[in-house]
Coordinates of C-alpha atoms and ligand atoms in Angstrom, one line a residue:
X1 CA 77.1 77.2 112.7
X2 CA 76.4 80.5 111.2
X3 CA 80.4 81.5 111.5
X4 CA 81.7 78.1 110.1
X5 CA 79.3 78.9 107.1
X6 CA 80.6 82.2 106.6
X7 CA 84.3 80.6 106.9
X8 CA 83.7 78.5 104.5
X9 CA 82.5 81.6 102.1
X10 CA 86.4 83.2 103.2
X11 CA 88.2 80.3 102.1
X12 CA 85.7 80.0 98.4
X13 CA 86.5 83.4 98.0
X14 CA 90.7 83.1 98.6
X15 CA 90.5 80.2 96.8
X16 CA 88.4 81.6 93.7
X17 CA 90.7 85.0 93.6
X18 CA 93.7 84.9 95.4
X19 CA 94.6 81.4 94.0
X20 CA 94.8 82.2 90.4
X21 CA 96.3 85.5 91.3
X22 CA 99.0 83.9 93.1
X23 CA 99.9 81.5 90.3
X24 CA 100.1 84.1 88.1
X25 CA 102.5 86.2 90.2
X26 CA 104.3 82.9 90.3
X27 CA 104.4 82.3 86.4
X28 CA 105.1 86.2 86.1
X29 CA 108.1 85.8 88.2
X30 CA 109.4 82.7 86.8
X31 CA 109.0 84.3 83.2
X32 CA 110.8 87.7 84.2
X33 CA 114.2 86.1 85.6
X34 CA 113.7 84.1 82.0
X35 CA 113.6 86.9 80.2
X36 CA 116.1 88.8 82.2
X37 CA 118.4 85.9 81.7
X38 CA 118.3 86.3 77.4
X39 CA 118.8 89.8 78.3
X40 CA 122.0 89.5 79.6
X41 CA 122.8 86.4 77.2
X42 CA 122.5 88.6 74.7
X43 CA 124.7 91.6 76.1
X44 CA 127.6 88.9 77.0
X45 CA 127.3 87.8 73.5
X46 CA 128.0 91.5 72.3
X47 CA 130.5 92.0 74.7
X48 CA 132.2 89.0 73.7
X49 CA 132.0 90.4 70.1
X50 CA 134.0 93.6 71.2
X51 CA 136.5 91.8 72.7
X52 CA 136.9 89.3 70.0
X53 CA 137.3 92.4 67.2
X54 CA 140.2 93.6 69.6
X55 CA 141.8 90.4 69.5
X56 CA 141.6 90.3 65.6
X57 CA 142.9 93.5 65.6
X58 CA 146.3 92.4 67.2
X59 CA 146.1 89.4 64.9
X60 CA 146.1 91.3 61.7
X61 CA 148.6 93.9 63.0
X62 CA 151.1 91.2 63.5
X63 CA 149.4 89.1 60.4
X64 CA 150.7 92.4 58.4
X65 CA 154.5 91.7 59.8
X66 CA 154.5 88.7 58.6
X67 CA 153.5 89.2 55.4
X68 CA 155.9 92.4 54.7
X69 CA 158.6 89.9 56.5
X70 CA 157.8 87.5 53.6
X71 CA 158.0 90.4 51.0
X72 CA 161.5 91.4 52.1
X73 CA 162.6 87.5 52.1
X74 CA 161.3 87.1 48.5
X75 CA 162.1 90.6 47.1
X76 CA 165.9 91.0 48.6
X77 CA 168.7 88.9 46.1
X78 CA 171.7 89.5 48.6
X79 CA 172.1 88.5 52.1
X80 CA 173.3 91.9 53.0
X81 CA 170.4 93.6 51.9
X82 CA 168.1 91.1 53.4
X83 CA 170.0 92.0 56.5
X84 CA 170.0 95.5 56.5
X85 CA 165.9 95.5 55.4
X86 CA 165.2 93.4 58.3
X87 CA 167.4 95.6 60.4
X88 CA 165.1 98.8 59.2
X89 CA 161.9 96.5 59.6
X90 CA 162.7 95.9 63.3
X91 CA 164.0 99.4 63.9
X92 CA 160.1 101.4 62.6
X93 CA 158.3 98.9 65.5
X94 CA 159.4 99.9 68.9
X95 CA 157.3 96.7 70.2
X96 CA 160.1 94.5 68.6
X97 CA 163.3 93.4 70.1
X98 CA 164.6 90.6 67.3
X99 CA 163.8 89.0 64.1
X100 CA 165.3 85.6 63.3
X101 CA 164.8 82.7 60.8
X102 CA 164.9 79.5 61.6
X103 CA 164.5 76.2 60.3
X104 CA 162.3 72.9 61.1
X105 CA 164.9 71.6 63.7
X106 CA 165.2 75.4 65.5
X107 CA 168.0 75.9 64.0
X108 CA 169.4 80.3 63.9
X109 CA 169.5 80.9 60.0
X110 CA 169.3 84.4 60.3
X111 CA 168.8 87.3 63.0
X112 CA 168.5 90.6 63.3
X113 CA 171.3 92.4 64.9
X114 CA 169.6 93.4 68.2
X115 CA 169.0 89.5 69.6
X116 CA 171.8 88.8 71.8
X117 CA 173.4 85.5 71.3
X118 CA 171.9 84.1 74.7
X119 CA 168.4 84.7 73.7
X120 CA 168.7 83.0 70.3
X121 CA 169.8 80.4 72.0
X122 CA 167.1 79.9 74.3
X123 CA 164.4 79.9 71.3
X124 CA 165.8 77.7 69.1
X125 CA 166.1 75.5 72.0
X126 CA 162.7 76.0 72.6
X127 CA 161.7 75.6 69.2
X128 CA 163.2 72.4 69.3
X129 CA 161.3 71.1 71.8
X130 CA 158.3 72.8 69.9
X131 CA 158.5 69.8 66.8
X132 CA 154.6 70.0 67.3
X133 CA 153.5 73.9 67.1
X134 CA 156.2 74.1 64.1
X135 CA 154.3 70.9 62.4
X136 CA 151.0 72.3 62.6
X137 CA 152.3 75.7 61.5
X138 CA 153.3 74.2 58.4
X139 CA 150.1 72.5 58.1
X140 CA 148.0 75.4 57.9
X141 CA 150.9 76.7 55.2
X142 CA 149.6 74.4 53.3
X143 CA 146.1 75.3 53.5
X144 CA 147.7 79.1 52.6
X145 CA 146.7 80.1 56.1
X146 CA 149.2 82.4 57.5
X147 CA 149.4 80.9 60.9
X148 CA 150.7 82.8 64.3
X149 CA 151.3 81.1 67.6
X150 CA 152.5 83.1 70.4
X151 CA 155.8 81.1 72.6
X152 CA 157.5 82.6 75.4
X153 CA 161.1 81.8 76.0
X154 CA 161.9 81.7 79.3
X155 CA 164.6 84.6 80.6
X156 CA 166.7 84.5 83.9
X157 CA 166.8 88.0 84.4
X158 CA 163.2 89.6 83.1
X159 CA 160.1 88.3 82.4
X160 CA 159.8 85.7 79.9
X161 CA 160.0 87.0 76.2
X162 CA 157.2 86.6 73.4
X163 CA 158.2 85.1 70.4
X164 CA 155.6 85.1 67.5
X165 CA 156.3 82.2 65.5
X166 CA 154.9 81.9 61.7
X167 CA 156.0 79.9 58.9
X168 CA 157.8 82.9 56.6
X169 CA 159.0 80.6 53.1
X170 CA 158.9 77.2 52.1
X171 CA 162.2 75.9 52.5
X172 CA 164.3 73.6 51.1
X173 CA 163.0 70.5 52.9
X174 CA 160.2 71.7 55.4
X175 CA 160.1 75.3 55.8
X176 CA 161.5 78.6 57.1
X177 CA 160.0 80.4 60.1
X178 CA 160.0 83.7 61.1
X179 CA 160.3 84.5 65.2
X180 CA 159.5 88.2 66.2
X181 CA 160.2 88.5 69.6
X182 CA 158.9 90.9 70.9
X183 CA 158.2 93.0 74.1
X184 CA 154.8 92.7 74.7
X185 CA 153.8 95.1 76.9
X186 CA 155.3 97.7 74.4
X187 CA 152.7 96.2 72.0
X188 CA 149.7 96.3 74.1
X189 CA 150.6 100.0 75.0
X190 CA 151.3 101.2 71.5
X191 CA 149.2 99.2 69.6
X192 CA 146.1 97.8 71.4
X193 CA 145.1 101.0 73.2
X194 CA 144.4 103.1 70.4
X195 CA 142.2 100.2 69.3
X196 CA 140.3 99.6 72.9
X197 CA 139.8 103.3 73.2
X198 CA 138.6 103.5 69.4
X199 CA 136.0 100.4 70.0
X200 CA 134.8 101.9 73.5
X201 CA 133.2 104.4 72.6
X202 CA 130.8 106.5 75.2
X203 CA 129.5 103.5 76.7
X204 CA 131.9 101.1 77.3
X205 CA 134.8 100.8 79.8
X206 CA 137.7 98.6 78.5
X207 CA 140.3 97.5 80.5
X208 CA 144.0 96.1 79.7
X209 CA 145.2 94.3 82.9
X210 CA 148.4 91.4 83.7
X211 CA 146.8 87.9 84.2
X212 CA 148.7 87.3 86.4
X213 CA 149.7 90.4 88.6
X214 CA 146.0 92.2 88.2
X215 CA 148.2 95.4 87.5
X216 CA 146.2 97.7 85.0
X217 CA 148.2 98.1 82.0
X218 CA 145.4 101.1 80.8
X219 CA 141.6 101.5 80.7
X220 CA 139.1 103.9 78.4
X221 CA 138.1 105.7 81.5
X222 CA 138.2 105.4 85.5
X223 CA 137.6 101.8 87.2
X224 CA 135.3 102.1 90.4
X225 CA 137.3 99.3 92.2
X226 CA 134.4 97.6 94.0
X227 CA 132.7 97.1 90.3
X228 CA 133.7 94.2 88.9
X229 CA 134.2 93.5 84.5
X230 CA 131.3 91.9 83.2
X231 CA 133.6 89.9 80.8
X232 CA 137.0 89.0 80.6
X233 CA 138.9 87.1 77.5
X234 CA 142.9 86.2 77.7
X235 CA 145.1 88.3 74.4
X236 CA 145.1 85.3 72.1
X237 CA 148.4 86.0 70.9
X238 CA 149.5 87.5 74.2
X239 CA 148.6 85.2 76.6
X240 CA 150.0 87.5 79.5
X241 CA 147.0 89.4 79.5
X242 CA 143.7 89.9 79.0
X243 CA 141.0 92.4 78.3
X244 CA 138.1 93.1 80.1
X245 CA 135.1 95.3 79.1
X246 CA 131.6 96.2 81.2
X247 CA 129.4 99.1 80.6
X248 CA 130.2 102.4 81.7
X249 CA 126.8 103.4 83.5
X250 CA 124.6 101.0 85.1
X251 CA 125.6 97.0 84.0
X252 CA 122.5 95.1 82.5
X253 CA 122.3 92.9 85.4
X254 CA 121.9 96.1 87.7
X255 CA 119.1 97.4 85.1
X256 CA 117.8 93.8 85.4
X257 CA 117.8 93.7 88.8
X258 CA 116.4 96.9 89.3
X259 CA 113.5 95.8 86.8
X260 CA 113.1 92.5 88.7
X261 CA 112.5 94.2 92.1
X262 CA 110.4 97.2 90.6
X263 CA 107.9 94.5 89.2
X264 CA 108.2 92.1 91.8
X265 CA 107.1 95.2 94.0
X266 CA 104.0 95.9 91.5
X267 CA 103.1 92.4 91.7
X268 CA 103.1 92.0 95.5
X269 CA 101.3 95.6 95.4
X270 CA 98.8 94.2 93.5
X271 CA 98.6 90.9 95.1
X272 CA 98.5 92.7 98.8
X273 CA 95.1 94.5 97.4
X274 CA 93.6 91.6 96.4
X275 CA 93.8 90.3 99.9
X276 CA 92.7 93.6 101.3
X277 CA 89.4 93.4 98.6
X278 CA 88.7 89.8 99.3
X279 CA 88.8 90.9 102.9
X280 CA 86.6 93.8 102.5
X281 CA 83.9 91.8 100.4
X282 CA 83.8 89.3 103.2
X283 CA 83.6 91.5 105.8
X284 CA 80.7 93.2 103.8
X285 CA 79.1 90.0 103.2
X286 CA 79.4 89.3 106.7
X287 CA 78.1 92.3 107.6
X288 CA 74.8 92.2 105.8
X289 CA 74.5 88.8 106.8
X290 CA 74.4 90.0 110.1
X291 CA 72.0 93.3 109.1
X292 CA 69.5 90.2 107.7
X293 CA 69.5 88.4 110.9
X294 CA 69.1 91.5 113.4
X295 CA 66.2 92.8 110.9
X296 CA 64.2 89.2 111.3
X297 CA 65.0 89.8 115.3
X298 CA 63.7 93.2 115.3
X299 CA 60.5 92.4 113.5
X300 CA 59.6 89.9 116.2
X301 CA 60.7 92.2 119.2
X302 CA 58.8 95.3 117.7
X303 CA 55.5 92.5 117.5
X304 CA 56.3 91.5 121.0
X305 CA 56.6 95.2 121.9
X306 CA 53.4 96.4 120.2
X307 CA 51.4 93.1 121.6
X308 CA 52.6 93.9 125.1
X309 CA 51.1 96.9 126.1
X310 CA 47.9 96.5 123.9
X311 CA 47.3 93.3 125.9
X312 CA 47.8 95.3 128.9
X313 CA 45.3 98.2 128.1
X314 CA 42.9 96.3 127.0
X315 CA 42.7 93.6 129.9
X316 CA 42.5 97.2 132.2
X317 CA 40.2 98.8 129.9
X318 CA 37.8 96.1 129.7
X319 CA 37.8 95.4 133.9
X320 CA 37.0 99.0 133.7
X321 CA 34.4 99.1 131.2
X322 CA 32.7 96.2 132.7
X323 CA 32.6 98.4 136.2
X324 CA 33.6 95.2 138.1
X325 CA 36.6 97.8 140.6
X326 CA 34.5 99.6 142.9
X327 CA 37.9 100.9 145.1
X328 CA 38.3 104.2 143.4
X329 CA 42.6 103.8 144.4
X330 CA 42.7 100.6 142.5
X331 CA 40.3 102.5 139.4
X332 CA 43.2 105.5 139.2
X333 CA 45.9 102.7 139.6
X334 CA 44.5 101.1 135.8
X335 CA 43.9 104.1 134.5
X336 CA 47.7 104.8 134.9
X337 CA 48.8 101.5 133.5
X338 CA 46.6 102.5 130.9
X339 CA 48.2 105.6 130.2
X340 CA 51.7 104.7 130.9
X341 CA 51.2 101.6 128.4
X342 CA 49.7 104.2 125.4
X343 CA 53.2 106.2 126.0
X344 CA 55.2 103.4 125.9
X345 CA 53.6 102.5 122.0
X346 CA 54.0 106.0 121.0
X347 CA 57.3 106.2 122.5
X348 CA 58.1 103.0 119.8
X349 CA 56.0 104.0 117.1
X350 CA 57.8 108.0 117.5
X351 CA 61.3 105.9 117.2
X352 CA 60.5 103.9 114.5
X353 CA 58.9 106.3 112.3
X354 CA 61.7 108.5 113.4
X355 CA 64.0 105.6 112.2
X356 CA 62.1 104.9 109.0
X357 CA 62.6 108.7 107.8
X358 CA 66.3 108.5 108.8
X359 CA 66.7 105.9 106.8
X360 CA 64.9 107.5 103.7
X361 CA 67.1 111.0 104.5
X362 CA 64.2 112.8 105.2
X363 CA 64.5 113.3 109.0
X364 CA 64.6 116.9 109.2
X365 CA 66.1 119.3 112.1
X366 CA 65.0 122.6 113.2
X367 CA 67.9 123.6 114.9
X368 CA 67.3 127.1 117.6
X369 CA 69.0 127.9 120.4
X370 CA 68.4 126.6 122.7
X371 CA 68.6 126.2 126.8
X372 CA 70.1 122.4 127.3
X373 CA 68.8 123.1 131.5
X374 CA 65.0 123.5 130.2
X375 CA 65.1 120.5 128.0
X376 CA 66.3 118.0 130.9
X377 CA 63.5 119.7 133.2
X378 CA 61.0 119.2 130.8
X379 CA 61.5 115.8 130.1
X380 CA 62.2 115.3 133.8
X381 CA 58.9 116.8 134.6
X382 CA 57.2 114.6 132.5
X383 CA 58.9 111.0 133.7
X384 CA 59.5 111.3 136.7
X385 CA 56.1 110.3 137.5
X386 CA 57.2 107.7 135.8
X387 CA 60.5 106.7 137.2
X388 CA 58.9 106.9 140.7
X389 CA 56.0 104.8 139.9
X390 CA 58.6 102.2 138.6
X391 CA 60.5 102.6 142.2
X392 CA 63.5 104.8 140.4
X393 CA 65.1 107.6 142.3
X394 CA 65.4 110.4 140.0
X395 CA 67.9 113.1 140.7
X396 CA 68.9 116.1 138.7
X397 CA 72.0 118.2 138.3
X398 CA 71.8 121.4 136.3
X399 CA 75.2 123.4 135.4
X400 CA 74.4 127.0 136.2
X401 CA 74.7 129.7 133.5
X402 CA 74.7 127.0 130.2
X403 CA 75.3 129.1 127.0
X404 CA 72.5 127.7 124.5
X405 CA 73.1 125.2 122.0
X406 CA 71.5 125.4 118.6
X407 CA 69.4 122.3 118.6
X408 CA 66.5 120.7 117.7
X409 CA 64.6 120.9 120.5
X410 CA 62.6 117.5 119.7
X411 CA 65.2 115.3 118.2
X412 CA 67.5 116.1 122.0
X413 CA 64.6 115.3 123.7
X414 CA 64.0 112.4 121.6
X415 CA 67.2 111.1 122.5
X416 CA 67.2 111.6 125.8
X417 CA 64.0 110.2 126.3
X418 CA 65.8 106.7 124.6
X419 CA 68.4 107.2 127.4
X420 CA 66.4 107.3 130.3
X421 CA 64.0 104.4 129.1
X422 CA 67.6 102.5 128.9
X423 CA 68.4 103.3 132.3
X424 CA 65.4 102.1 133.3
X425 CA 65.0 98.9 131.6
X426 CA 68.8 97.8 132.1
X427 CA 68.8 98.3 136.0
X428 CA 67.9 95.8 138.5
X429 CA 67.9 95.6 142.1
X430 CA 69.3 99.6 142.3
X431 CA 67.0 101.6 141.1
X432 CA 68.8 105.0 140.3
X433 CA 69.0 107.3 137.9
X434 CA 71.0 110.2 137.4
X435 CA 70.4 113.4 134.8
X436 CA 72.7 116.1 134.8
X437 CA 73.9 119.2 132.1
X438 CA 77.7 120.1 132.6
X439 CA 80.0 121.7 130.7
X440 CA 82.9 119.7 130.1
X441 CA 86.0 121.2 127.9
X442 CA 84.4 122.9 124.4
X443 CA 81.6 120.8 124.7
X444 CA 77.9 120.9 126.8
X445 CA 77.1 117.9 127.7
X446 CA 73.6 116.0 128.9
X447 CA 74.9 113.0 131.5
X448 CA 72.3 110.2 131.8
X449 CA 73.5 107.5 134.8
X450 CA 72.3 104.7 136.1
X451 CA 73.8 102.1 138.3
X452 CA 72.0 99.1 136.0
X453 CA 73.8 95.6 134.8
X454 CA 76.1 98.2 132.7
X455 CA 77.6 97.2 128.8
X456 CA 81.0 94.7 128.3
X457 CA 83.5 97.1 126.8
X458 CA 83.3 94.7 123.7
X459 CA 79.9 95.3 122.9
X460 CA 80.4 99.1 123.6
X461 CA 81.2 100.1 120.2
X462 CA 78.3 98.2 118.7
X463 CA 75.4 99.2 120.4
X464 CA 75.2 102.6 118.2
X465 CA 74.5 99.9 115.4
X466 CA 70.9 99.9 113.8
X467 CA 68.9 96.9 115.8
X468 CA 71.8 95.7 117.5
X469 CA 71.2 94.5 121.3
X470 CA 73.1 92.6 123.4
X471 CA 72.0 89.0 123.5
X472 CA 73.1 88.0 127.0
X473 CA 72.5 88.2 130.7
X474 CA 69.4 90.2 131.8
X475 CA 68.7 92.2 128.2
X476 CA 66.9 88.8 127.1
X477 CA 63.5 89.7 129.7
X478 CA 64.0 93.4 128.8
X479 CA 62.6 94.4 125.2
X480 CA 63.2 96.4 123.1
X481 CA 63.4 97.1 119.2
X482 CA 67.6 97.5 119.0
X483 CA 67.1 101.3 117.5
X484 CA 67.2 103.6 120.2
X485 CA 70.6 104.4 120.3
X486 CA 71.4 104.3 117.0
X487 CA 68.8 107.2 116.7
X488 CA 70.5 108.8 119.7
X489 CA 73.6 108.5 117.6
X490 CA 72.3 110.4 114.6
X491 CA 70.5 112.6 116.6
X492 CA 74.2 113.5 117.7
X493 CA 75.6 113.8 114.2
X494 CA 73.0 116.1 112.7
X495 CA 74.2 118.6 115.9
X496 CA 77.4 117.8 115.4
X497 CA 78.2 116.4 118.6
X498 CA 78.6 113.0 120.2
X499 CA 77.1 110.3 122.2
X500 CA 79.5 108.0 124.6
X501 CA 78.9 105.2 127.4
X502 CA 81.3 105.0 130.1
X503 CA 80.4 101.3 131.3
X504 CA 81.2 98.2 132.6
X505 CA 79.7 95.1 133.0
X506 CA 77.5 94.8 136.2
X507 CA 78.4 98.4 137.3
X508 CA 76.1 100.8 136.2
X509 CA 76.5 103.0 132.8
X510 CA 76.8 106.4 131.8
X511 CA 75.6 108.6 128.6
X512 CA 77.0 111.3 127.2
X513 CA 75.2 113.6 124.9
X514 CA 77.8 116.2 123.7
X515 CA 77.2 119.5 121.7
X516 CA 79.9 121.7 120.7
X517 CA 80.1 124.8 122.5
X518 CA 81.6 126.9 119.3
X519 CA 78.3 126.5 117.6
X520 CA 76.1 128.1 120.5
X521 CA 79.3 131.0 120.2
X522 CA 79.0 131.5 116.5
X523 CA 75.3 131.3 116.2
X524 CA 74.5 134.2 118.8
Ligands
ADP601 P1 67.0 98.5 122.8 O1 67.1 99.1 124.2 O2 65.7 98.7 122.2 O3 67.4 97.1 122.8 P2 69.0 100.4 122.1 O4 69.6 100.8 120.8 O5 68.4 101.5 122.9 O6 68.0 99.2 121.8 O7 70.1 99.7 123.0 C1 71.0 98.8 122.4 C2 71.5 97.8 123.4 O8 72.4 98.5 124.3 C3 70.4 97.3 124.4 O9 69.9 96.1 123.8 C4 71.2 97.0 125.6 O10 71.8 95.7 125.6 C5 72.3 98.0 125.6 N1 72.0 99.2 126.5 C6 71.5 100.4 126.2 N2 71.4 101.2 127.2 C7 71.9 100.5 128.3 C8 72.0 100.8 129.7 N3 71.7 102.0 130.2 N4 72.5 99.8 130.5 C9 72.9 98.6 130.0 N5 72.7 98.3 128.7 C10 72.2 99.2 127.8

């Protein structure tokens, strides 16, 4: 009853914290890859800005041929000289092969002296069966856009050639294009790289590659091969190729990544201590819940305790007083209930005002050294009266020689006192009781054994605890207030030793009291 309550607690409190924390780590998460995707929206866009300038770049260099081509059509009067300047024009670009003219229908009107007949051939066969591209060429004429369309005339030794195509004067009845053919890898050696390298910068890595092939024509700087471009983009006017650009360091979606998993780390961090503090506050919840329930137990064991003997010594005292015993055996019998019953109340009042100053810090030690043997014989000497009288066999074992022990001669005796009483109220049918010093390792050591109903390892741990007792099997008839060995306990810490139980259940228990031996060395 009292555990499902305290579930129920566990579950308010993982649903009032961890709940919203989790949906925010959620919504957190979900906004992040959000923002990361803009992120590298935004950085393809600016790549594709680079890579578009390159490509306008070509586009005006071959934009400018065009127009000087016009210039020398418009300014020469003779065919020789128009000739000859077209010859020069061709021979200052090392990229071109041929110029030629041609007209609507494909048709050669004039060529440069280079083109070999069997290539002319092929492009004005080619432009021929191009009626469309020429058509829309001299559209944008008409717009006075100067128009370039890239055509590649198919070879049967080499690769196929580039022709750039643009409408170059009106002619008589449609129009007059121009044709440089070109070799285009000559052109994206000599004329794009200085552009890429220029635009590249420090940060940039700009690659010139065959679309087809893969083979690297030239790049700003060394490719890693198993790093991929970000962006690619086909040479609008040389469709052979393309250009492909990524940053030179770390790629945003790396730095992306990297940021995605650093705060997803924070956030599970975070989220991983929330459990752990939920976990905590329930456990301390729990915990005083507990503390509230042994407390009300201990206030009616300690009345049950106090009632007890007081009943006892005054039944005795009054059969006394009223002189009704006349057998003097039977008289010195009551007057040693009597007296054993007054020890047993001072024995619990000793603990719990001994408790009650723990608790308010002002228990205080008078540590001298002291002879571990004399302690054990004194307190022997004083129970085993009544150990015997209670049917106990009492035996003693005393290490010879024991260095002494700075202690509080009281508070040890105090504890052991606590242990012996426990030996005596846990043991039933075998009534035997064991006290011994040794010396065991660094430590000294006061054994206390009996062969009682012994501690379940389980509860081992917890018996230390302030008005903890186990609640099952024979400790129900036995009383008790629950704070004699957590008195033993401190006891121990102030001396800066321990206390231990060697147990099990149903086969007798043993107590450890253990003092450091360094301290009785250092102190003499
Ligand atoms: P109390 O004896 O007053 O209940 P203690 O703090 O001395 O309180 O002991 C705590 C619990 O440990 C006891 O209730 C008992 O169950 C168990 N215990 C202590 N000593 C022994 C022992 N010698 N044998 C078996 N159980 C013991």
């Amino acid at each position: 009853m009292k555990h499902s309550r305290l579930n129920i607690v566990l579950l308010v409190l993982l649903v009032l914290i961890l709940l919203p924390a989790l949906f925010y780590t959620g919504y957190e998460f979900s906004r992040l890859s959000e923002a990361e995707e803009n992120l590298s929206m935004v950085y393809e866009q600016q790549l594709d800005a680079v890579l578009f300038s390159v490509n306008q770049y070509a586009w005006d260099v071959t934009g400018t041929w065009f127009a000087e081509i016009q210039g020398i059509l418009r300014q020469t009067d003779s065919d020789r000289k128009r000739h000859e300047a077209l010859a020069r024009f061709v021979q200052d670009r090392s990229a071109i092969r041929t110029i030629s003219l041609h007209d609507s229908t494909g048709r050669i009107h004039e060529s440069s002296e280079s083109a070999g007949q069997d290539f002319l051939l092929r492009l004005s066969d080619s432009l021929a069966a191009r009626r469309d591209l020429l058509t829309r060429l001299l559209r944008y004429r008409t717009e006075l856009y100067l128009k370039i369309e890239p055509l590649l005339i198919p070879l049967d030794t080499a690769r196929p050639r580039l022709s750039l195509i643009a409408v170059v004067a009106d002619g008589s009845d449609q129009g007059l294009f121009g044709a440089v053919s070109l070799e285009s890898r000559e052109f994206v050696t000599s004329v794009i790289e200085a552009k890429l390298s220029d635009v590249a910068g420090d940060d940039l890595l700009l690659v010139c590659r065959d679309r087809r092939s893969g083979e690297v024509l030239f790049s700003t700087g060394p490719m890693e091969k198993d790093r991929a471009l970000t962006q690619t983009r086909r040479l609008w006017l040389f469709p052979e190729y393309e250009v492909g650009i990524r940053l030179k360091g770390r790629t945003v979606e790396e730095i992306a990544r990297e940021r995605f998993t650093r705060n997803g780390i924070l956030f599970v961090i975070v989220d991983i201590l929330l459990i752990v503090g939920v976990i905590l506050v329930y456990r301390t919840f729990r915990r005083e819940i507990e503390l509230a329930a042994l407390k009300s137990d201990f206030v009616s064991n300690v009345s049950h305790e106090l009632k007890t003997p007081l009943a006892l010594i005054r039944m005795f005292a009054e059969t006394l007083e009223m002189g009704r015993v006349r057998d003097e055996k039977q008289r010195q019998e009551y007057y040693s209930i009597i007296v054993q019953e007054t020890e047993r109340l001072t024995r619990l009042i000793n603990n719990i005002l001994t408790f009650s100053r723990i608790e308010a810090g002002r228990k205080k030690y008078h540590f001298r050294p002291t002879d571990l043997n004399r302690i054990v014989e004194d307190v022997m000497a004083m129970y085993s009266f009544h150990l015997e009288h209670k049917g106990f066999t009492a035996r003693t074992e005393y290490a010879p020689a024991l260095p002494p022990v700075m202690a509080d001669e009281e508070a040890v005796a105090e504890a052991l006192i606590n242990l012996i009483d426990n030996a005596m109220k846990y043991s039933e049918e075998e009534k035997r009781v064991t006290v011994r010093t040794a010396m065991i390792g660094n430590t000294i050591c006061i054994e206390v054994e009996d062969a009682g109903i012994g501690i379940a390892i389980d509860q081992q741990n917890r018996i230390f605890e302030k008005f903890y007792r186990v609640s099952d099997g024979l400790v129900h008839t036995a009383k008790g207030s629950g704070l004699g060995l957590s008195l033993v306990r401190h006891i121990m810490d102030a001396h800066g030793g321990t206390v231990d139980v060697h147990s099990e259940s149903g086969s007798g228990s043993l107590f450890r009291l253990a003092f450091p031996a360094e301290q009785s060395v250092q102190q003499q």
